[in-house]
């Protein structure tokens, strides 16, 4: 259930709003990476394509550069919120999952590490300097 909610949230942000592609291209150095010929393959499968045409490494690398790390955490908060709104007693289930299920524990620990590496100030500076006012809500939300 959490996976479904997280996936829906991620897709609604990244794929369903066509303005997200423009935000991504303004807020990250994705376009510059494409011109640098880093790696053995082009950064995109189709040069004219959107997010879905990007290869994984340029997608992650672009977000890492901005210290935003969006692909790692988007959706996870919505999944937790959904489970807690469904029944506040689910916090105990989540604690048990963390304690007893290595996959869940490693996932939560990974997110914690990514949040520690992130820097909202740097991400906000990228947005302030590079993103048009009409798209800044992506970074603010």
PDB file of C-alpha atoms in Angstrom:
ATOM      1  CA  UNK A   1       0.000   0.000   0.000  1.00  0.00           C
ATOM      2  CA  UNK A   2       2.821   2.420   0.834  1.00  0.00           C
ATOM      3  CA  UNK A   3       4.563   1.591  -2.436  1.00  0.00           C
ATOM      4  CA  UNK A   4       1.424   2.383  -4.432  1.00  0.00           C
ATOM      5  CA  UNK A   5       0.963   5.752  -2.714  1.00  0.00           C
ATOM      6  CA  UNK A   6       4.659   6.649  -3.095  1.00  0.00           C
ATOM      7  CA  UNK A   7       4.653   5.679  -6.777  1.00  0.00           C
ATOM      8  CA  UNK A   8       1.493   7.672  -7.498  1.00  0.00           C
ATOM      9  CA  UNK A   9       2.930  10.737  -5.755  1.00  0.00           C
ATOM     10  CA  UNK A  10       6.234  10.478  -7.636  1.00  0.00           C
ATOM     11  CA  UNK A  11       4.519  10.069 -10.994  1.00  0.00           C
ATOM     12  CA  UNK A  12       2.069  12.893 -10.341  1.00  0.00           C
ATOM     13  CA  UNK A  13       4.966  15.283  -9.753  1.00  0.00           C
ATOM     14  CA  UNK A  14       7.516  14.057 -12.287  1.00  0.00           C
ATOM     15  CA  UNK A  15       5.383  12.867 -15.208  1.00  0.00           C
ATOM     16  CA  UNK A  16       1.865  14.305 -15.020  1.00  0.00           C
ATOM     17  CA  UNK A  17       2.654  18.013 -14.843  1.00  0.00           C
ATOM     18  CA  UNK A  18       4.287  19.023 -18.144  1.00  0.00           C
ATOM     19  CA  UNK A  19       5.826  22.079 -16.462  1.00  0.00           C
ATOM     20  CA  UNK A  20       8.045  19.809 -14.360  1.00  0.00           C
ATOM     21  CA  UNK A  21      10.334  19.122 -17.337  1.00  0.00           C
ATOM     22  CA  UNK A  22      10.930  22.849 -17.727  1.00  0.00           C
ATOM     23  CA  UNK A  23      11.570  23.199 -13.982  1.00  0.00           C
ATOM     24  CA  UNK A  24      14.037  20.300 -14.055  1.00  0.00           C
ATOM     25  CA  UNK A  25      15.940  21.792 -16.992  1.00  0.00           C
ATOM     26  CA  UNK A  26      16.137  25.213 -15.362  1.00  0.00           C
ATOM     27  CA  UNK A  27      16.931  24.063 -11.812  1.00  0.00           C
ATOM     28  CA  UNK A  28      19.588  21.484 -12.661  1.00  0.00           C
ATOM     29  CA  UNK A  29      22.593  21.307 -14.999  1.00  0.00           C
ATOM     30  CA  UNK A  30      20.956  18.496 -17.003  1.00  0.00           C
ATOM     31  CA  UNK A  31      21.330  20.269 -20.346  1.00  0.00           C
ATOM     32  CA  UNK A  32      25.004  20.965 -19.690  1.00  0.00           C
ATOM     33  CA  UNK A  33      25.658  17.311 -18.855  1.00  0.00           C
ATOM     34  CA  UNK A  34      24.234  16.327 -22.215  1.00  0.00           C
ATOM     35  CA  UNK A  35      26.858  18.446 -23.965  1.00  0.00           C
ATOM     36  CA  UNK A  36      29.771  17.106 -21.904  1.00  0.00           C
ATOM     37  CA  UNK A  37      29.757  13.556 -23.334  1.00  0.00           C
ATOM     38  CA  UNK A  38      30.271  11.965 -19.932  1.00  0.00           C
ATOM     39  CA  UNK A  39      29.980   8.191 -20.058  1.00  0.00           C
ATOM     40  CA  UNK A  40      29.871   5.668 -22.847  1.00  0.00           C
ATOM     41  CA  UNK A  41      26.335   6.510 -24.010  1.00  0.00           C
ATOM     42  CA  UNK A  42      24.415   9.718 -24.657  1.00  0.00           C
ATOM     43  CA  UNK A  43      22.665  11.127 -21.583  1.00  0.00           C
ATOM     44  CA  UNK A  44      19.291  10.756 -23.334  1.00  0.00           C
ATOM     45  CA  UNK A  45      17.764   7.967 -25.349  1.00  0.00           C
ATOM     46  CA  UNK A  46      15.971  10.533 -27.571  1.00  0.00           C
ATOM     47  CA  UNK A  47      17.491  14.032 -27.728  1.00  0.00           C
ATOM     48  CA  UNK A  48      14.063  15.657 -28.011  1.00  0.00           C
ATOM     49  CA  UNK A  49      12.487  13.525 -25.275  1.00  0.00           C
ATOM     50  CA  UNK A  50      11.378  14.486 -21.808  1.00  0.00           C
ATOM     51  CA  UNK A  51      12.225  13.044 -18.410  1.00  0.00           C
ATOM     52  CA  UNK A  52      11.410   9.499 -19.516  1.00  0.00           C
ATOM     53  CA  UNK A  53      14.118   9.648 -22.184  1.00  0.00           C
ATOM     54  CA  UNK A  54      16.886  10.468 -19.692  1.00  0.00           C
ATOM     55  CA  UNK A  55      19.194   7.728 -18.558  1.00  0.00           C
ATOM     56  CA  UNK A  56      19.386   7.084 -14.820  1.00  0.00           C
ATOM     57  CA  UNK A  57      22.864   8.472 -14.182  1.00  0.00           C
ATOM     58  CA  UNK A  58      22.274  11.968 -15.668  1.00  0.00           C
ATOM     59  CA  UNK A  59      18.889  12.131 -13.905  1.00  0.00           C
ATOM     60  CA  UNK A  60      20.415  11.385 -10.496  1.00  0.00           C
ATOM     61  CA  UNK A  61      23.608  13.363 -11.148  1.00  0.00           C
ATOM     62  CA  UNK A  62      21.645  16.507 -12.049  1.00  0.00           C
ATOM     63  CA  UNK A  63      19.668  16.403  -8.797  1.00  0.00           C
ATOM     64  CA  UNK A  64      22.763  15.577  -6.777  1.00  0.00           C
ATOM     65  CA  UNK A  65      24.492  18.671  -8.147  1.00  0.00           C
ATOM     66  CA  UNK A  66      21.699  20.856  -6.737  1.00  0.00           C
ATOM     67  CA  UNK A  67      21.717  18.993  -3.388  1.00  0.00           C
ATOM     68  CA  UNK A  68      17.959  18.444  -3.831  1.00  0.00           C
ATOM     69  CA  UNK A  69      18.053  14.641  -4.389  1.00  0.00           C
ATOM     70  CA  UNK A  70      14.406  14.687  -5.510  1.00  0.00           C
ATOM     71  CA  UNK A  71      14.294  11.205  -7.136  1.00  0.00           C
ATOM     72  CA  UNK A  72      15.268   9.557  -3.859  1.00  0.00           C
ATOM     73  CA  UNK A  73      12.660  10.973  -1.529  1.00  0.00           C
ATOM     74  CA  UNK A  74       9.643  12.144  -3.544  1.00  0.00           C
ATOM     75  CA  UNK A  75       6.685   9.978  -2.632  1.00  0.00           C
ATOM     76  CA  UNK A  76       8.061   8.573   0.600  1.00  0.00           C
ATOM     77  CA  UNK A  77       6.530  11.307   2.752  1.00  0.00           C
ATOM     78  CA  UNK A  78       3.147  10.900   1.066  1.00  0.00           C
ATOM     79  CA  UNK A  79       3.257   7.164   1.758  1.00  0.00           C
ATOM     80  CA  UNK A  80       4.023   7.686   5.454  1.00  0.00           C
ATOM     81  CA  UNK A  81       1.359  10.375   5.737  1.00  0.00           C
ATOM     82  CA  UNK A  82      -1.217   8.102   4.093  1.00  0.00           C
ATOM     83  CA  UNK A  83      -0.513   5.228   6.483  1.00  0.00           C
ATOM     84  CA  UNK A  84      -0.646   7.496   9.533  1.00  0.00           C
ATOM     85  CA  UNK A  85      -3.871   9.199   8.439  1.00  0.00           C
ATOM     86  CA  UNK A  86      -5.444   5.821   7.846  1.00  0.00           C
ATOM     87  CA  UNK A  87      -4.784   4.819  11.460  1.00  0.00           C
ATOM     88  CA  UNK A  88      -2.454   6.537  13.909  1.00  0.00           C
ATOM     89  CA  UNK A  89      -1.722   3.141  15.469  1.00  0.00           C
ATOM     90  CA  UNK A  90       0.197   2.284  12.299  1.00  0.00           C
ATOM     91  CA  UNK A  91       3.215   4.015  13.822  1.00  0.00           C
ATOM     92  CA  UNK A  92       3.769   0.849  15.830  1.00  0.00           C
ATOM     93  CA  UNK A  93       3.613  -1.255  12.657  1.00  0.00           C
ATOM     94  CA  UNK A  94       6.151   1.041  11.006  1.00  0.00           C
ATOM     95  CA  UNK A  95       8.441   0.699  14.017  1.00  0.00           C
ATOM     96  CA  UNK A  96       8.152  -3.079  13.857  1.00  0.00           C
ATOM     97  CA  UNK A  97       8.835  -3.034  10.122  1.00  0.00           C
ATOM     98  CA  UNK A  98      11.966  -0.973  10.735  1.00  0.00           C
ATOM     99  CA  UNK A  99      13.119  -3.313  13.488  1.00  0.00           C
ATOM    100  CA  UNK A 100      12.301  -6.644  11.834  1.00  0.00           C
ATOM    101  CA  UNK A 101      12.444  -6.116   8.062  1.00  0.00           C
ATOM    102  CA  UNK A 102      15.936  -5.390   6.691  1.00  0.00           C
ATOM    103  CA  UNK A 103      14.662  -4.044   3.358  1.00  0.00           C
ATOM    104  CA  UNK A 104      12.458  -1.446   5.036  1.00  0.00           C
ATOM    105  CA  UNK A 105      15.182  -0.501   7.510  1.00  0.00           C
ATOM    106  CA  UNK A 106      17.774  -0.021   4.749  1.00  0.00           C
ATOM    107  CA  UNK A 107      15.303   2.060   2.731  1.00  0.00           C
ATOM    108  CA  UNK A 108      14.578   4.355   5.675  1.00  0.00           C
ATOM    109  CA  UNK A 109      18.283   4.568   6.522  1.00  0.00           C
ATOM    110  CA  UNK A 110      19.084   5.456   2.896  1.00  0.00           C
ATOM    111  CA  UNK A 111      16.545   8.267   2.982  1.00  0.00           C
ATOM    112  CA  UNK A 112      17.999   9.529   6.237  1.00  0.00           C
ATOM    113  CA  UNK A 113      21.476   9.559   4.695  1.00  0.00           C
ATOM    114  CA  UNK A 114      20.225  11.386   1.584  1.00  0.00           C
ATOM    115  CA  UNK A 115      18.480  14.000   3.718  1.00  0.00           C
ATOM    116  CA  UNK A 116      21.737  14.494   5.631  1.00  0.00           C
ATOM    117  CA  UNK A 117      23.604  15.039   2.339  1.00  0.00           C
ATOM    118  CA  UNK A 118      20.992  17.396   0.990  1.00  0.00           C
ATOM    119  CA  UNK A 119      21.217  21.120   1.414  1.00  0.00           C
ATOM    120  CA  UNK A 120      17.943  23.025   1.076  1.00  0.00           C
ATOM    121  CA  UNK A 121      19.872  26.296   1.006  1.00  0.00           C
ATOM    122  CA  UNK A 122      21.845  25.299  -2.087  1.00  0.00           C
ATOM    123  CA  UNK A 123      18.731  23.910  -3.781  1.00  0.00           C
ATOM    124  CA  UNK A 124      16.893  27.164  -3.016  1.00  0.00           C
ATOM    125  CA  UNK A 125      19.793  29.174  -4.447  1.00  0.00           C
ATOM    126  CA  UNK A 126      19.629  27.204  -7.715  1.00  0.00           C
ATOM    127  CA  UNK A 127      15.909  27.978  -7.857  1.00  0.00           C
ATOM    128  CA  UNK A 128      16.389  31.655  -6.990  1.00  0.00           C
ATOM    129  CA  UNK A 129      19.053  32.189  -9.638  1.00  0.00           C
ATOM    130  CA  UNK A 130      17.843  29.920 -12.439  1.00  0.00           C
ATOM    131  CA  UNK A 131      14.125  29.147 -12.201  1.00  0.00           C
ATOM    132  CA  UNK A 132      11.363  31.420 -13.457  1.00  0.00           C
ATOM    133  CA  UNK A 133       8.889  32.630 -10.845  1.00  0.00           C
ATOM    134  CA  UNK A 134       6.003  30.622 -12.300  1.00  0.00           C
ATOM    135  CA  UNK A 135       7.892  27.338 -11.722  1.00  0.00           C
ATOM    136  CA  UNK A 136       9.438  27.979  -8.304  1.00  0.00           C
ATOM    137  CA  UNK A 137       6.553  26.226  -6.562  1.00  0.00           C
ATOM    138  CA  UNK A 138       8.100  22.880  -7.567  1.00  0.00           C
ATOM    139  CA  UNK A 139      11.150  23.562  -5.423  1.00  0.00           C
ATOM    140  CA  UNK A 140       9.177  25.178  -2.628  1.00  0.00           C
ATOM    141  CA  UNK A 141       6.792  22.256  -2.284  1.00  0.00           C
TER     142      UNK A 141
END
